[in-house]
Amino acid sequence: MNEVAGGSLPRSDSSVAMESSPPSSSTSSPPPSPSDGPRRLTVTQLEQLKVEEEVFEIYRILRGIAPHTQSFMLELWRDTHIEFLTRGLGLLGPSYHVLDANRPWLCYWIIHSIALLGEPLHSELEDSVVEFLSHCEDKYGGYGGGPGQMPHLATTYAAVNTLVTLGSDMALSSINRANLLKFLLRMKDSSGAFRMHDGGEIDVRACYTAISVASILNVLDVELVKDLGNYILSCQTYEGGIAGEPGSEAHGGYTFCGLAAMILINEADRLDLPSLVDWVASRQGVECGFQGRVNKLVDGCYSFWQASVACNKSCNFTTGETGLDGNLCGAGTSHAKIEGGLSDFGFSFMEKQTECGPLFQSIALQQYILLCSQVLEGGFKDKPGKQRDFYHSCYCLSGLSVSQYSCSKDASVPPPTRAVLGPYANLLESVHPLYNVVLNKYYKSHEFFSCL
Amino acid sequence: MPSSDDEVDRIPLSARPEWLDVRPVPQDDGPNPVAPIAYRDDFRETMDYFRAVYLADERSRRALDLTTEAIGMNPGNYTVWHFRRVVLESLNADLHEERDFLDRMTMRNAKNYQIWHHRRWLAEKLGPEVANKELEFSKHILDLDAKNYHAWSHRQWVLQSLGGWESELDYCCMLLEDDIFNNSAWNQRYFVITRSPLLGGLQAMRDSEVGYTTEAILANPLNESPWRYLRGLYKGDTSQLISDNRVSELCLKVLKTSNSCQFALSLLLDLLCYGFQPSEELGAVVEALRNSEQDTVSSKLATTVCLILEITDPMRSNYWAWRRNNLPSQVC
């Protein structure tokens, strides 16, 4: 195991995690009182202090115990997670009616999580998933939030990623790609962006989900891409991150969506990448996890949204030799000739050799996920004091995987032991960080759809 | 669980005379549904009747009332909201009444995409006469949670589409006075100074904004928001950023008083990368921050800044090392 918790390693990621215990963060430090004496703490400071106290208490416990107990504390509770997740595919209680328009999401959150844990699904269950999702598929293309509901881009993304994760020919061939393309074109707005559904809202989420499914299904075309880059560009804010709409605040979820979409259409170099990278690197806090926005609280789900942007694959785009001038290399190279078709940028992204390690503290992030988000009875949560749910389970596990492979040049090769916090058995399957599906499932689907 | 309280005295639709002619349509989950939900009877019945009117495209008063019930049970069902808009338009319904309904729904579900999208649709229909009411309403939501992303997006849309810019900068000031760490309020401030038709745009506002921001930074040097805002004031104009003495003097002042401030060092690093020529005093202050145990000595100030940050900002040591390895060649 790693000697992480003991802090006995020389300077490494792990010591960072342990050093952060004394509660002193940017927002919690009392303002140096100029002339008007002591000031009251603001709402932001008070909330931040409360979370820091809870998180540091957990880290204090870790530091105070024997190494073998530390290893126990840092274990990923695979069996309980699989039990919690598998139960989620069975009958859900009446309180889940609030997710009645998100049923393909439930499938994706759960099935992707199980795939990350390397656990196979029973073949009957796989067949049921394919059949159920076909009941959510609209006859004119796309998938709705449940049977009989209008097709929606977000649930289409969830359904397609679920079917890719299942990976069987039956699952992959169940998607009506021709109709799906028609649906995507119907959702395309004259601004270049996409709307979520007929008459629905336009934002960067819609842009990403549309491009992600088009790319993975090999139906991405010039019409879908037209003016999209301009729209996403207009959503990058003065802070460096990307907002949901032009003018809004930079946000981790939208930053992932915006950057991933730009990479998939080969226009990432149009963004101000140095300021984007600076913004995202600054979102990892003393709690060791990521926050979604400046001066907001840490949340386990950003372990994926932010870390996948700060991982080596994405920073590959900014490893130009001129630093802030952002002379880019990698798949983002400007105006490259499209040779294999528009859908191929997601594939070539994984083929690029990365020049540098991650721009965040991977071990620290794993510590937050395992100790502060992990629920011993199974599943993951936002932060201490919150309840577990399938959404956070999916994105904490996805973030854990991204972290574990963040030092690897090649994500199909297992990372060294030092890259994995806790027992090496914590190692998850690797993901394709632009689509967030398990990598070998992505390759299987790529092979399948490139022949069509 | 938004609906439970309302359901106590609910009469089943099947027992209501006005619904006698409608045949409910059950959900077709298929023989082996995945993650099926054990719906309560009232939820199932409401959705079965909803499917019936939706499939029949029945644009009637009772259909509208039914969407009210369905939305009350699950405000995340975008199909129901969409159909509600279709019905409202067909019936030429009183949209002020709709606004009251929506106010109540938003208060209970302030972070729901569908509700805020519906609100935008509604405000667009009602036009500039509701601009102030909409601003007032979003203020009400922001009073409860000053960082509600949907409320801020809506507010920006109202300002741009319906107007009401007059007191927006004052509103930002008020929120920042209340909580100077509220990054959403900083973002809104940037939105106002760059887009308000009543102000002269970024260049005209820059001077006074630099003053405001500098003061905020000096009061709380560890507050990231004003540091990012300050950079934003020079967006697309790096030559101004490096030639405006107030910026480098601010860095100097902060570095002299606090023994290390990552935000000041980070801004200084950007200045150096853009070609800023540091004064001897600034160079000396940075050198003094260097840990004496550090054996690496560099003639480049930018390199020294990175090395200091690698030690004093350990959560970002990878990032600062990467910056150090990618410094522009001409940088001092």
mmCIF file of N, CA and C in Angstrom, chain A residues 331-428:
data_model
loop_
_atom_site.group_PDB
_atom_site.id
_atom_site.type_symbol
_atom_site.label_atom_id
_atom_site.label_comp_id
_atom_site.label_asym_id
_atom_site.label_seq_id
_atom_site.Cartn_x
_atom_site.Cartn_y
_atom_site.Cartn_z
ATOM 1 N N ALA A 331 -4.256 17.297 -30.328
ATOM 2 C CA ALA A 331 -5.426 17.222 -31.211
ATOM 3 C C ALA A 331 -6.080 18.586 -31.398
ATOM 4 N N GLY A 332 -5.685 19.538 -30.580
ATOM 5 C CA GLY A 332 -6.299 20.844 -30.695
ATOM 6 C C GLY A 332 -5.644 21.732 -31.745
ATOM 7 N N THR A 333 -4.638 21.245 -32.365
ATOM 8 C CA THR A 333 -3.936 22.053 -33.357
ATOM 9 C C THR A 333 -4.911 22.672 -34.341
ATOM 10 N N SER A 334 -4.696 23.935 -34.562
ATOM 11 C CA SER A 334 -5.737 24.684 -35.246
ATOM 12 C C SER A 334 -5.954 24.239 -36.680
ATOM 13 N N HIS A 335 -7.179 24.221 -37.044
ATOM 14 C CA HIS A 335 -7.609 24.037 -38.428
ATOM 15 C C HIS A 335 -6.928 22.858 -39.109
ATOM 16 N N ALA A 336 -6.747 21.793 -38.357
ATOM 17 C CA ALA A 336 -6.153 20.595 -38.938
ATOM 18 C C ALA A 336 -7.076 20.065 -40.032
ATOM 19 N N LYS A 337 -6.482 19.497 -41.008
ATOM 20 C CA LYS A 337 -7.282 18.893 -42.070
ATOM 21 C C LYS A 337 -8.061 17.714 -41.494
ATOM 22 N N ILE A 338 -9.326 17.685 -41.815
ATOM 23 C CA ILE A 338 -10.144 16.574 -41.346
ATOM 24 C C ILE A 338 -9.936 15.410 -42.310
ATOM 25 N N GLU A 339 -9.336 14.353 -41.767
ATOM 26 C CA GLU A 339 -9.061 13.236 -42.662
ATOM 27 C C GLU A 339 -10.016 12.080 -42.429
ATOM 28 N N GLY A 340 -10.076 11.614 -41.205
ATOM 29 C CA GLY A 340 -10.894 10.436 -40.947
ATOM 30 C C GLY A 340 -12.352 10.763 -40.719
ATOM 31 N N GLY A 341 -12.773 11.983 -40.890
ATOM 32 C CA GLY A 341 -14.159 12.357 -40.610
ATOM 33 C C GLY A 341 -14.233 13.072 -39.282
ATOM 34 N N LEU A 342 -15.286 13.866 -39.114
ATOM 35 C CA LEU A 342 -15.405 14.705 -37.923
ATOM 36 C C LEU A 342 -15.482 13.909 -36.632
ATOM 37 N N SER A 343 -16.037 12.699 -36.699
ATOM 38 C CA SER A 343 -16.225 11.936 -35.462
ATOM 39 C C SER A 343 -14.923 11.397 -34.900
ATOM 40 N N ASP A 344 -13.814 11.538 -35.627
ATOM 41 C CA ASP A 344 -12.584 10.881 -35.210
ATOM 42 C C ASP A 344 -11.757 11.635 -34.171
ATOM 43 N N PHE A 345 -12.154 12.856 -33.835
ATOM 44 C CA PHE A 345 -11.317 13.600 -32.896
ATOM 45 C C PHE A 345 -11.342 13.009 -31.488
ATOM 46 N N GLY A 346 -12.434 12.364 -31.147
ATOM 47 C CA GLY A 346 -12.498 11.690 -29.854
ATOM 48 C C GLY A 346 -11.557 10.501 -29.792
ATOM 49 N N PHE A 347 -11.373 9.852 -30.939
ATOM 50 C CA PHE A 347 -10.483 8.692 -31.016
ATOM 51 C C PHE A 347 -9.028 9.135 -30.989
ATOM 52 N N SER A 348 -8.690 10.118 -31.814
ATOM 53 C CA SER A 348 -7.296 10.551 -31.890
ATOM 54 C C SER A 348 -6.851 11.200 -30.575
ATOM 55 N N PHE A 349 -7.821 11.766 -29.837
ATOM 56 C CA PHE A 349 -7.522 12.354 -28.519
ATOM 57 C C PHE A 349 -6.818 11.343 -27.628
ATOM 58 N N MET A 350 -7.312 10.104 -27.623
ATOM 59 C CA MET A 350 -6.728 9.092 -26.750
ATOM 60 C C MET A 350 -5.380 8.598 -27.269
ATOM 61 N N GLU A 351 -5.127 8.782 -28.556
ATOM 62 C CA GLU A 351 -3.887 8.292 -29.157
ATOM 63 C C GLU A 351 -2.713 9.222 -28.886
ATOM 64 N N LYS A 352 -3.018 10.470 -28.540
ATOM 65 C CA LYS A 352 -1.948 11.446 -28.315
ATOM 66 C C LYS A 352 -1.104 11.041 -27.113
ATOM 67 N N GLN A 353 0.184 11.158 -27.249
ATOM 68 C CA GLN A 353 1.066 10.947 -26.113
ATOM 69 C C GLN A 353 1.062 12.222 -25.282
ATOM 70 N N THR A 354 0.873 12.078 -23.989
ATOM 71 C CA THR A 354 0.838 13.288 -23.174
ATOM 72 C C THR A 354 2.239 13.637 -22.700
ATOM 73 N N GLU A 355 2.479 14.912 -22.655
ATOM 74 C CA GLU A 355 3.825 15.385 -22.340
ATOM 75 C C GLU A 355 4.009 15.654 -20.857
ATOM 76 N N CYS A 356 2.927 15.901 -20.139
ATOM 77 C CA CYS A 356 3.099 16.273 -18.736
ATOM 78 C C CYS A 356 2.125 15.500 -17.860
ATOM 79 N N GLY A 357 2.352 15.543 -16.563
ATOM 80 C CA GLY A 357 1.465 14.893 -15.614
ATOM 81 C C GLY A 357 0.235 15.745 -15.394
ATOM 82 N N PRO A 358 -0.610 15.339 -14.444
ATOM 83 C CA PRO A 358 -1.828 16.103 -14.197
ATOM 84 C C PRO A 358 -1.506 17.462 -13.578
ATOM 85 N N LEU A 359 -2.406 18.413 -13.751
ATOM 86 C CA LEU A 359 -2.196 19.744 -13.171
ATOM 87 C C LEU A 359 -2.944 19.894 -11.846
ATOM 88 N N PHE A 360 -3.361 18.769 -11.260
ATOM 89 C CA PHE A 360 -3.981 18.836 -9.939
ATOM 90 C C PHE A 360 -3.294 17.807 -9.043
ATOM 91 N N GLN A 361 -3.688 17.773 -7.755
ATOM 92 C CA GLN A 361 -3.085 16.817 -6.834
ATOM 93 C C GLN A 361 -3.957 15.576 -6.781
ATOM 94 N N SER A 362 -3.505 14.576 -7.512
ATOM 95 C CA SER A 362 -4.307 13.378 -7.701
ATOM 96 C C SER A 362 -4.525 12.598 -6.392
ATOM 97 N N ILE A 363 -3.462 12.441 -5.616
ATOM 98 C CA ILE A 363 -3.585 11.672 -4.377
ATOM 99 C C ILE A 363 -4.512 12.390 -3.394
ATOM 100 N N ALA A 364 -4.387 13.702 -3.348
ATOM 101 C CA ALA A 364 -5.255 14.487 -2.464
ATOM 102 C C ALA A 364 -6.717 14.313 -2.869
ATOM 103 N N LEU A 365 -6.981 14.367 -4.157
ATOM 104 C CA LEU A 365 -8.360 14.198 -4.617
ATOM 105 C C LEU A 365 -8.885 12.802 -4.269
ATOM 106 N N GLN A 366 -8.060 11.793 -4.444
ATOM 107 C CA GLN A 366 -8.490 10.432 -4.088
ATOM 108 C C GLN A 366 -8.803 10.348 -2.595
ATOM 109 N N GLN A 367 -8.012 11.076 -1.803
ATOM 110 C CA GLN A 367 -8.262 11.083 -0.361
ATOM 111 C C GLN A 367 -9.634 11.684 -0.049
ATOM 112 N N TYR A 368 -9.968 12.785 -0.722
ATOM 113 C CA TYR A 368 -11.283 13.387 -0.487
ATOM 114 C C TYR A 368 -12.396 12.411 -0.874
ATOM 115 N N ILE A 369 -12.254 11.791 -2.043
ATOM 116 C CA ILE A 369 -13.315 10.894 -2.529
ATOM 117 C C ILE A 369 -13.493 9.716 -1.570
ATOM 118 N N LEU A 370 -12.361 9.095 -1.177
ATOM 119 C CA LEU A 370 -12.458 7.879 -0.358
ATOM 120 C C LEU A 370 -12.906 8.175 1.066
ATOM 121 N N LEU A 371 -12.470 9.318 1.610
ATOM 122 C CA LEU A 371 -12.754 9.573 3.026
ATOM 123 C C LEU A 371 -13.956 10.492 3.252
ATOM 124 N N CYS A 372 -14.200 11.395 2.357
ATOM 125 C CA CYS A 372 -15.260 12.378 2.600
ATOM 126 C C CYS A 372 -16.512 12.112 1.767
ATOM 127 N N SER A 373 -16.368 11.469 0.618
ATOM 128 C CA SER A 373 -17.539 11.205 -0.220
ATOM 129 C C SER A 373 -18.027 9.770 -0.112
ATOM 130 N N GLN A 374 -17.120 8.859 0.208
ATOM 131 C CA GLN A 374 -17.515 7.453 0.237
ATOM 132 C C GLN A 374 -18.445 7.170 1.417
ATOM 133 N N VAL A 375 -19.511 6.447 1.148
ATOM 134 C CA VAL A 375 -20.442 6.032 2.193
ATOM 135 C C VAL A 375 -20.206 4.541 2.457
ATOM 136 N N LEU A 376 -19.949 4.200 3.701
ATOM 137 C CA LEU A 376 -19.550 2.820 3.988
ATOM 138 C C LEU A 376 -20.639 1.800 3.661
ATOM 139 N N GLU A 377 -21.883 2.259 3.691
ATOM 140 C CA GLU A 377 -22.986 1.344 3.349
ATOM 141 C C GLU A 377 -23.168 1.244 1.837
ATOM 142 N N GLY A 378 -22.282 1.884 1.081
ATOM 143 C CA GLY A 378 -22.369 1.845 -0.388
ATOM 144 C C GLY A 378 -22.760 3.192 -0.951
ATOM 145 N N GLY A 379 -22.152 3.535 -2.066
ATOM 146 C CA GLY A 379 -22.479 4.800 -2.719
ATOM 147 C C GLY A 379 -21.588 5.940 -2.269
ATOM 148 N N PHE A 380 -21.774 7.095 -2.918
ATOM 149 C CA PHE A 380 -20.968 8.286 -2.629
ATOM 150 C C PHE A 380 -21.872 9.502 -2.481
ATOM 151 N N LYS A 381 -21.316 10.518 -1.806
ATOM 152 C CA LYS A 381 -22.092 11.731 -1.562
ATOM 153 C C LYS A 381 -21.261 12.963 -1.893
ATOM 154 N N ASP A 382 -21.913 14.081 -1.912
ATOM 155 C CA ASP A 382 -21.317 15.386 -2.176
ATOM 156 C C ASP A 382 -20.197 15.704 -1.169
ATOM 157 N N LYS A 383 -20.537 15.686 0.118
ATOM 158 C CA LYS A 383 -19.587 16.034 1.175
ATOM 159 C C LYS A 383 -20.115 15.487 2.494
ATOM 160 N N PRO A 384 -19.297 15.483 3.559
ATOM 161 C CA PRO A 384 -19.783 14.995 4.845
ATOM 162 C C PRO A 384 -21.079 15.712 5.248
ATOM 163 N N GLY A 385 -22.014 14.948 5.790
ATOM 164 C CA GLY A 385 -23.282 15.540 6.203
ATOM 165 C C GLY A 385 -24.375 15.430 5.153
ATOM 166 N N LYS A 386 -24.004 15.078 3.917
ATOM 167 C CA LYS A 386 -25.001 14.926 2.856
ATOM 168 C C LYS A 386 -25.383 13.452 2.685
ATOM 169 N N GLN A 387 -26.445 13.232 1.898
ATOM 170 C CA GLN A 387 -26.888 11.870 1.616
ATOM 171 C C GLN A 387 -26.256 11.356 0.325
ATOM 172 N N ARG A 388 -26.042 10.061 0.253
ATOM 173 C CA ARG A 388 -25.553 9.459 -0.991
ATOM 174 C C ARG A 388 -26.646 9.510 -2.059
ATOM 175 N N ASP A 389 -26.237 9.460 -3.305
ATOM 176 C CA ASP A 389 -27.194 9.280 -4.404
ATOM 177 C C ASP A 389 -26.442 8.707 -5.605
ATOM 178 N N PHE A 390 -27.201 8.325 -6.642
ATOM 179 C CA PHE A 390 -26.565 7.666 -7.790
ATOM 180 C C PHE A 390 -25.736 8.652 -8.618
ATOM 181 N N TYR A 391 -26.193 9.893 -8.701
ATOM 182 C CA TYR A 391 -25.434 10.910 -9.435
ATOM 183 C C TYR A 391 -24.031 11.063 -8.837
ATOM 184 N N HIS A 392 -23.965 11.282 -7.525
ATOM 185 C CA HIS A 392 -22.658 11.466 -6.907
ATOM 186 C C HIS A 392 -21.833 10.182 -6.943
ATOM 187 N N SER A 393 -22.495 9.032 -6.867
ATOM 188 C CA SER A 393 -21.758 7.771 -6.963
ATOM 189 C C SER A 393 -21.059 7.690 -8.312
ATOM 190 N N CYS A 394 -21.799 8.043 -9.369
ATOM 191 C CA CYS A 394 -21.238 7.987 -10.722
ATOM 192 C C CYS A 394 -20.064 8.942 -10.873
ATOM 193 N N TYR A 395 -20.226 10.185 -10.444
ATOM 194 C CA TYR A 395 -19.174 11.160 -10.726
ATOM 195 C C TYR A 395 -18.016 11.109 -9.736
ATOM 196 N N CYS A 396 -18.242 10.598 -8.524
ATOM 197 C CA CYS A 396 -17.110 10.363 -7.621
ATOM 198 C C CYS A 396 -16.258 9.211 -8.140
ATOM 199 N N LEU A 397 -16.917 8.142 -8.580
ATOM 200 C CA LEU A 397 -16.152 7.007 -9.118
ATOM 201 C C LEU A 397 -15.435 7.406 -10.414
ATOM 202 N N SER A 398 -16.117 8.161 -11.268
ATOM 203 C CA SER A 398 -15.479 8.610 -12.515
ATOM 204 C C SER A 398 -14.251 9.469 -12.194
ATOM 205 N N GLY A 399 -14.395 10.346 -11.207
ATOM 206 C CA GLY A 399 -13.282 11.211 -10.806
ATOM 207 C C GLY A 399 -12.159 10.401 -10.187
ATOM 208 N N LEU A 400 -12.517 9.370 -9.429
ATOM 209 C CA LEU A 400 -11.497 8.503 -8.819
ATOM 210 C C LEU A 400 -10.695 7.817 -9.928
ATOM 211 N N SER A 401 -11.386 7.350 -10.951
ATOM 212 C CA SER A 401 -10.707 6.696 -12.068
ATOM 213 C C SER A 401 -9.784 7.680 -12.800
ATOM 214 N N VAL A 402 -10.309 8.858 -13.099
ATOM 215 C CA VAL A 402 -9.491 9.869 -13.779
ATOM 216 C C VAL A 402 -8.232 10.156 -12.958
ATOM 217 N N SER A 403 -8.377 10.249 -11.637
ATOM 218 C CA SER A 403 -7.219 10.518 -10.765
ATOM 219 C C SER A 403 -6.197 9.388 -10.825
ATOM 220 N N GLN A 404 -6.711 8.165 -10.713
ATOM 221 C CA GLN A 404 -5.796 7.021 -10.661
ATOM 222 C C GLN A 404 -4.952 6.898 -11.933
ATOM 223 N N TYR A 405 -5.513 7.281 -13.057
ATOM 224 C CA TYR A 405 -4.785 7.169 -14.327
ATOM 225 C C TYR A 405 -4.167 8.499 -14.764
ATOM 226 N N SER A 406 -4.225 9.493 -13.886
ATOM 227 C CA SER A 406 -3.845 10.841 -14.336
ATOM 228 C C SER A 406 -2.363 10.975 -14.627
ATOM 229 N N CYS A 407 -1.544 10.069 -14.107
ATOM 230 C CA CYS A 407 -0.106 10.150 -14.396
ATOM 231 C C CYS A 407 0.274 9.263 -15.568
ATOM 232 N N SER A 408 -0.673 8.482 -16.056
ATOM 233 C CA SER A 408 -0.344 7.501 -17.095
ATOM 234 C C SER A 408 -0.294 8.152 -18.460
ATOM 235 N N LYS A 409 0.704 7.792 -19.203
ATOM 236 C CA LYS A 409 0.788 8.265 -20.583
ATOM 237 C C LYS A 409 -0.205 7.506 -21.445
ATOM 238 N N ASP A 410 -0.432 6.261 -21.082
ATOM 239 C CA ASP A 410 -1.314 5.414 -21.863
ATOM 240 C C ASP A 410 -2.360 4.816 -20.916
ATOM 241 N N ALA A 411 -3.607 5.214 -21.096
ATOM 242 C CA ALA A 411 -4.650 4.814 -20.146
ATOM 243 C C ALA A 411 -5.031 3.345 -20.269
ATOM 244 N N SER A 412 -4.489 2.635 -21.276
ATOM 245 C CA SER A 412 -4.819 1.212 -21.348
ATOM 246 C C SER A 412 -3.803 0.366 -20.578
ATOM 247 N N VAL A 413 -2.780 1.021 -20.019
ATOM 248 C CA VAL A 413 -1.787 0.319 -19.202
ATOM 249 C C VAL A 413 -2.062 0.638 -17.732
ATOM 250 N N PRO A 414 -2.042 -0.364 -16.844
ATOM 251 C CA PRO A 414 -2.314 -0.078 -15.419
ATOM 252 C C PRO A 414 -1.302 0.909 -14.855
ATOM 253 N N PRO A 415 -1.742 1.855 -14.041
ATOM 254 C CA PRO A 415 -0.827 2.844 -13.470
ATOM 255 C C PRO A 415 0.053 2.225 -12.390
ATOM 256 N N PRO A 416 1.166 2.876 -12.049
ATOM 257 C CA PRO A 416 2.021 2.372 -10.962
ATOM 258 C C PRO A 416 1.296 2.457 -9.611
ATOM 259 N N THR A 417 1.743 1.652 -8.656
ATOM 260 C CA THR A 417 1.079 1.620 -7.343
ATOM 261 C C THR A 417 1.028 2.992 -6.682
ATOM 262 N N ARG A 418 2.078 3.795 -6.873
ATOM 263 C CA ARG A 418 2.096 5.088 -6.185
ATOM 264 C C ARG A 418 1.002 6.019 -6.680
ATOM 265 N N ALA A 419 0.431 5.712 -7.844
ATOM 266 C CA ALA A 419 -0.616 6.580 -8.382
ATOM 267 C C ALA A 419 -1.982 6.275 -7.781
ATOM 268 N N VAL A 420 -2.053 5.155 -7.049
ATOM 269 C CA VAL A 420 -3.345 4.733 -6.492
ATOM 270 C C VAL A 420 -3.306 4.865 -4.977
ATOM 271 N N LEU A 421 -4.147 5.700 -4.427
ATOM 272 C CA LEU A 421 -4.196 5.852 -2.973
ATOM 273 C C LEU A 421 -4.927 4.666 -2.359
ATOM 274 N N GLY A 422 -4.404 4.190 -1.217
ATOM 275 C CA GLY A 422 -5.012 3.033 -0.557
ATOM 276 C C GLY A 422 -4.529 1.752 -1.199
ATOM 277 N N PRO A 423 -5.184 0.620 -0.896
ATOM 278 C CA PRO A 423 -4.771 -0.652 -1.500
ATOM 279 C C PRO A 423 -4.858 -0.576 -3.025
ATOM 280 N N TYR A 424 -3.974 -1.282 -3.703
ATOM 281 C CA TYR A 424 -3.976 -1.221 -5.169
ATOM 282 C C TYR A 424 -5.268 -1.799 -5.743
ATOM 283 N N ALA A 425 -5.939 -2.600 -4.939
ATOM 284 C CA ALA A 425 -7.228 -3.162 -5.371
ATOM 285 C C ALA A 425 -8.281 -2.062 -5.538
ATOM 286 N N ASN A 426 -7.970 -0.850 -5.105
ATOM 287 C CA ASN A 426 -8.881 0.286 -5.345
ATOM 288 C C ASN A 426 -8.946 0.669 -6.815
ATOM 289 N N LEU A 427 -7.990 0.166 -7.597
ATOM 290 C CA LEU A 427 -7.894 0.602 -8.997
ATOM 291 C C LEU A 427 -9.179 0.289 -9.773
ATOM 292 N N LEU A 428 -9.677 1.317 -10.448
ATOM 293 C CA LEU A 428 -10.891 1.176 -11.255
ATOM 294 C C LEU A 428 -10.524 0.996 -12.724
#
